[in-house]
């Protein structure tokens, strides 16, 4: 079966309403409440990875577990209501994927087990008090994508050493990621002697204005911060940076493949798979407090050489040698 067909099947199962009889048949199954700040379409690969991990733990949707999906579709202000709805339905465990969804789930319940997937430091975010001993109803997986955002700036500076003005794109409605990202990237910019401009976007309608602003600033490059919103539009952002001839670096290979100059970040699909495994373990009776927060530390680096040539950029050989893949 082709990967596209598989993901299409996953997507369909996540958003298609099941007949009442089918739901009644599933009533005896444990129910997982899956909540995410993005959309099912934008996060189809991650959802497939989560279900794969759940399967590794012995649970298959529709066979021995039911899943209630709640997607905020990029509207983070909906997350508290969506989380409260899952609590009202008394699901067995909440899989809170994306940082802002995890924060909403934590605020909604202190009793229902929560397995989160987050791009930030769970301790700094207030999700848990300790990675080794969560000591609460939460545990999960963290990847390094917020942590490595300053590294994206360093990579951009390595490629464009004469550029003095750069921009950082962040989503102000994602407070857990927004504040940390701005703080850390500003510190990195000062160290590198760069003038950094912070640009905000929380809607697709903001994208055109962002590129107009980049031209006005005469920015030499763009670093895109983390979060579910930008992740949902990674391919569109890659194509836009290529169309507007903006050297940019983001997290996902899809971004570079769509025309972005570089991508650097964690393998988010693996962290979703691990979150699926943990969700299965909780369903089997393990307590979140006894499950240390897992850290997905693998970082991937991709360069689009075709985009570099179109921008008139000569990639340093040592940098190309460090890449997991050079896209030509």
XYZ file of C-alpha atoms in Angstrom:
328
model
C 0.000 0.000 0.000
C 1.340 3.408 -0.905
C 2.121 5.859 1.899
C -0.323 8.408 0.477
C -3.157 5.872 0.482
C -2.303 4.831 4.029
C -2.339 8.424 5.291
C -5.587 9.048 3.401
C -7.094 6.116 5.253
C -5.848 7.430 8.578
C -7.209 10.882 7.777
C -10.580 9.455 6.883
C -10.837 7.477 10.098
C -9.982 10.558 12.134
C -12.632 12.870 10.757
C -15.475 10.722 9.433
C -18.405 10.360 11.796
C -19.182 6.741 12.527
C -22.751 5.403 12.460
C -24.495 5.234 15.797
C -24.537 1.427 15.771
C -20.789 1.298 15.304
C -20.297 3.695 18.195
C -22.546 1.604 20.393
C -20.520 -1.480 19.532
C -17.358 0.325 20.594
C -18.796 1.465 23.915
C -17.094 -1.368 25.780
C -13.693 -0.360 24.425
C -11.401 2.041 26.261
C -11.585 5.491 24.720
C -8.586 7.708 24.008
C -9.228 11.430 23.693
C -6.835 12.808 21.072
C -6.504 16.600 21.090
C -4.316 18.661 18.774
C -4.009 22.364 18.008
C -3.768 21.848 14.246
C -5.921 20.019 11.699
C -6.174 16.343 10.794
C -5.108 17.131 7.243
C -2.061 19.164 8.297
C -0.926 16.540 10.798
C -1.762 13.345 8.903
C 1.827 11.942 9.014
C 2.086 12.620 12.745
C -1.288 11.013 13.389
C -0.205 7.945 11.423
C 2.920 7.759 13.602
C 0.841 8.043 16.779
C -1.428 5.198 15.681
C 1.631 3.138 14.799
C 2.964 3.571 18.336
C -0.420 2.735 19.783
C -0.343 -0.449 17.690
C 3.100 -1.330 19.022
C 1.559 -1.222 22.486
C -1.169 -3.622 21.358
C -4.042 -1.282 20.535
C -5.695 -0.866 17.142
C -8.385 1.733 16.576
C -11.786 0.144 16.039
C -10.580 -3.263 17.209
C -9.783 -2.847 20.882
C -9.675 0.932 21.385
C -11.843 3.860 20.308
C -10.490 7.351 19.706
C -12.332 10.631 20.082
C -10.566 13.268 17.964
C -10.560 16.964 18.771
C -8.768 19.233 16.302
C -8.570 22.991 16.959
C -7.753 23.736 13.301
C -5.247 26.381 14.308
C -7.664 28.181 16.640
C -5.866 27.809 19.949
C -8.611 29.596 21.868
C -10.844 26.563 21.209
C -8.534 24.162 23.032
C -9.833 24.676 26.604
C -13.374 23.884 25.442
C -12.217 20.842 23.454
C -10.209 19.540 26.417
C -13.159 20.075 28.777
C -15.377 18.108 26.400
C -13.027 15.112 26.550
C -13.039 15.326 30.345
C -16.854 15.408 30.364
C -16.848 12.261 28.206
C -14.619 10.587 30.826
C -12.144 9.185 28.334
C -9.610 6.696 29.678
C -6.596 8.786 28.689
C -6.012 12.072 26.883
C -3.317 12.172 24.208
C -2.513 15.894 24.116
C -0.310 16.464 21.108
C 1.207 19.904 20.449
C 2.375 22.048 23.351
C -0.633 24.320 23.598
C -2.999 21.322 23.577
C -1.014 19.770 26.420
C -1.338 22.947 28.464
C -5.099 23.021 27.846
C -5.470 19.374 28.862
C -3.460 19.921 32.041
C -5.726 22.821 32.995
C -8.829 20.709 32.328
C -8.152 17.720 34.618
C -5.975 16.507 37.453
C -7.362 12.970 37.439
C -7.583 11.656 33.865
C -4.158 10.436 32.674
C -2.574 12.688 30.035
C 0.157 11.725 27.578
C 1.570 14.809 25.882
C 3.806 15.451 22.893
C 5.578 18.790 23.162
C 8.275 20.726 21.371
C 9.297 22.629 24.496
C 10.805 21.842 27.880
C 7.929 20.253 29.890
C 9.403 21.442 33.182
C 9.814 25.034 32.021
C 6.321 24.934 30.542
C 4.882 23.713 33.845
C 3.572 20.425 32.478
C 5.587 18.320 34.942
C 7.853 19.022 37.887
C 10.513 16.508 36.827
C 11.349 14.592 33.668
C 12.377 11.459 35.545
C 9.492 11.524 38.027
C 6.515 13.467 36.641
C 4.606 12.960 39.940
C 1.269 13.907 38.402
C -1.335 12.676 35.932
C 0.890 13.740 33.031
C 3.801 12.211 31.185
C 4.799 12.133 27.561
C 7.430 12.921 24.988
C 9.388 16.076 24.314
C 11.393 16.883 21.225
C 14.001 19.587 20.809
C 12.379 21.812 18.206
C 11.985 24.864 20.419
C 15.409 24.286 21.915
C 17.140 24.141 18.509
C 15.494 27.237 16.998
C 18.559 29.384 17.862
C 20.628 26.798 15.992
C 18.552 27.550 12.898
C 19.672 31.159 13.198
C 23.295 30.023 13.475
C 22.918 27.917 10.327
C 21.434 30.849 8.444
C 24.324 33.032 9.590
C 26.809 30.381 8.461
C 25.253 30.400 4.988
C 24.820 34.204 4.834
C 27.707 35.619 6.888
C 27.337 39.151 5.457
C 23.627 39.498 6.210
C 23.144 41.739 9.250
C 19.331 41.920 9.346
C 17.295 38.755 9.915
C 13.730 38.001 10.933
C 12.069 35.474 13.224
C 8.524 34.329 12.468
C 6.494 33.249 15.507
C 2.879 32.632 16.469
C 1.866 34.869 19.411
C -1.200 32.696 20.160
C 1.101 29.798 21.102
C 2.375 31.246 24.402
C 4.307 28.226 25.617
C 6.492 28.267 22.508
C 6.302 31.965 21.595
C 7.932 33.385 24.706
C 10.779 30.872 24.910
C 11.537 31.083 21.190
C 11.707 34.883 21.110
C 13.883 35.002 24.228
C 16.374 32.389 23.039
C 16.652 33.565 19.427
C 17.103 37.176 20.510
C 19.968 36.049 22.744
C 21.549 34.138 19.854
C 21.180 37.164 17.555
C 22.980 39.392 20.053
C 25.822 36.892 20.292
C 26.149 36.835 16.495
C 25.877 40.617 16.209
C 22.665 40.438 14.164
C 19.697 42.788 14.066
C 16.663 40.590 14.686
C 13.079 41.549 13.873
C 10.251 39.479 15.363
C 7.284 38.996 13.014
C 3.960 37.526 14.128
C 1.538 35.293 12.249
C -1.383 33.293 13.574
C -3.444 32.956 10.384
C -2.782 32.045 6.764
C -4.054 35.524 5.933
C -0.961 36.925 7.667
C 1.506 35.263 5.295
C 1.383 37.787 2.442
C 1.962 40.657 4.852
C 4.943 38.871 6.348
C 6.761 38.756 3.027
C 5.951 42.408 2.336
C 7.442 43.246 5.732
C 10.563 41.204 4.985
C 11.131 43.271 1.855
C 10.615 46.515 3.772
C 13.122 45.427 6.410
C 15.574 44.281 3.732
C 16.018 41.151 5.809
C 18.720 38.821 4.610
C 16.976 35.704 5.891
C 14.117 34.240 7.883
C 13.983 31.776 10.769
C 10.586 30.147 11.334
C 9.741 29.198 14.909
C 7.991 26.023 16.003
C 4.395 25.225 16.803
C 1.416 23.420 15.338
C 0.226 26.330 13.201
C 3.402 26.674 11.140
C 3.798 22.911 11.009
C 0.386 22.623 9.366
C 1.537 24.919 6.566
C 5.147 23.760 6.236
C 4.905 23.002 2.515
C 3.104 26.263 1.771
C 5.727 28.197 3.730
C 8.516 26.447 1.841
C 6.934 27.369 -1.497
C 6.351 30.974 -0.378
C 9.956 31.492 0.700
C 11.110 30.163 -2.691
C 8.641 32.352 -4.599
C 9.699 35.482 -2.722
C 13.409 34.542 -2.872
C 13.806 34.574 0.920
C 16.550 32.363 2.396
C 14.725 30.585 5.207
C 15.160 27.723 7.645
C 12.405 25.768 9.388
C 11.957 22.404 11.041
C 10.593 19.877 8.553
C 12.015 18.112 5.526
C 8.706 18.885 3.787
C 9.562 22.578 4.094
C 12.897 22.148 2.325
C 11.429 19.805 -0.282
C 8.794 22.438 -1.116
C 11.420 25.092 -1.790
C 12.674 26.239 1.600
C 16.449 26.667 1.779
C 17.093 24.489 4.844
C 15.313 22.504 7.503
C 16.712 21.600 10.899
C 14.869 19.946 13.747
C 13.698 16.818 15.491
C 12.024 13.894 13.784
C 8.548 14.790 15.034
C 6.969 11.610 13.662
C 9.135 9.545 15.992
C 8.016 11.568 19.009
C 4.383 11.000 18.017
C 5.071 7.286 17.733
C 6.556 7.287 21.227
C 3.522 9.186 22.516
C 1.337 6.462 20.997
C 3.350 3.780 22.798
C 2.982 5.614 26.119
C -0.756 6.019 25.562
C -1.023 2.254 25.118
C 0.971 1.620 28.264
C -1.327 3.894 30.252
C -4.341 2.059 28.841
C -2.802 -1.150 30.185
C -2.757 0.324 33.682
C 0.612 2.035 34.074
C 0.489 5.389 35.863
C 1.868 8.541 34.222
C 3.732 9.378 37.432
C 5.762 6.183 37.006
C 6.658 6.831 33.354
C 9.607 9.211 32.850
C 9.163 11.835 30.159
C 10.901 10.572 27.037
C 13.157 12.869 25.040
C 13.367 12.477 21.272
C 16.870 13.785 20.638
C 17.457 12.856 16.999
C 17.897 15.995 14.875
C 17.677 16.011 11.075
C 19.221 18.539 8.682
C 18.196 19.029 5.049
C 19.440 21.443 2.398
C 17.666 22.315 -0.851
C 20.561 22.859 -3.226
C 18.261 23.876 -6.067
C 16.898 26.706 -3.927
C 20.420 27.719 -2.897
C 21.445 28.024 -6.550
C 18.321 30.032 -7.386
C 19.186 32.429 -4.547
C 22.799 32.695 -5.653
C 24.020 31.056 -2.461
C 27.086 28.837 -2.432
C 26.672 26.288 0.325
C 29.846 25.809 2.403
C 31.132 22.288 1.838
C 31.439 21.509 5.571
C 27.770 22.464 5.995
C 26.654 20.292 3.086
C 28.664 17.450 4.543
C 26.693 17.667 7.800
C 23.330 17.409 6.059
C 21.262 14.219 6.291
C 20.163 14.904 2.727
C 20.925 17.436 0.016
C 17.838 17.950 -2.155
C 18.718 18.688 -5.781
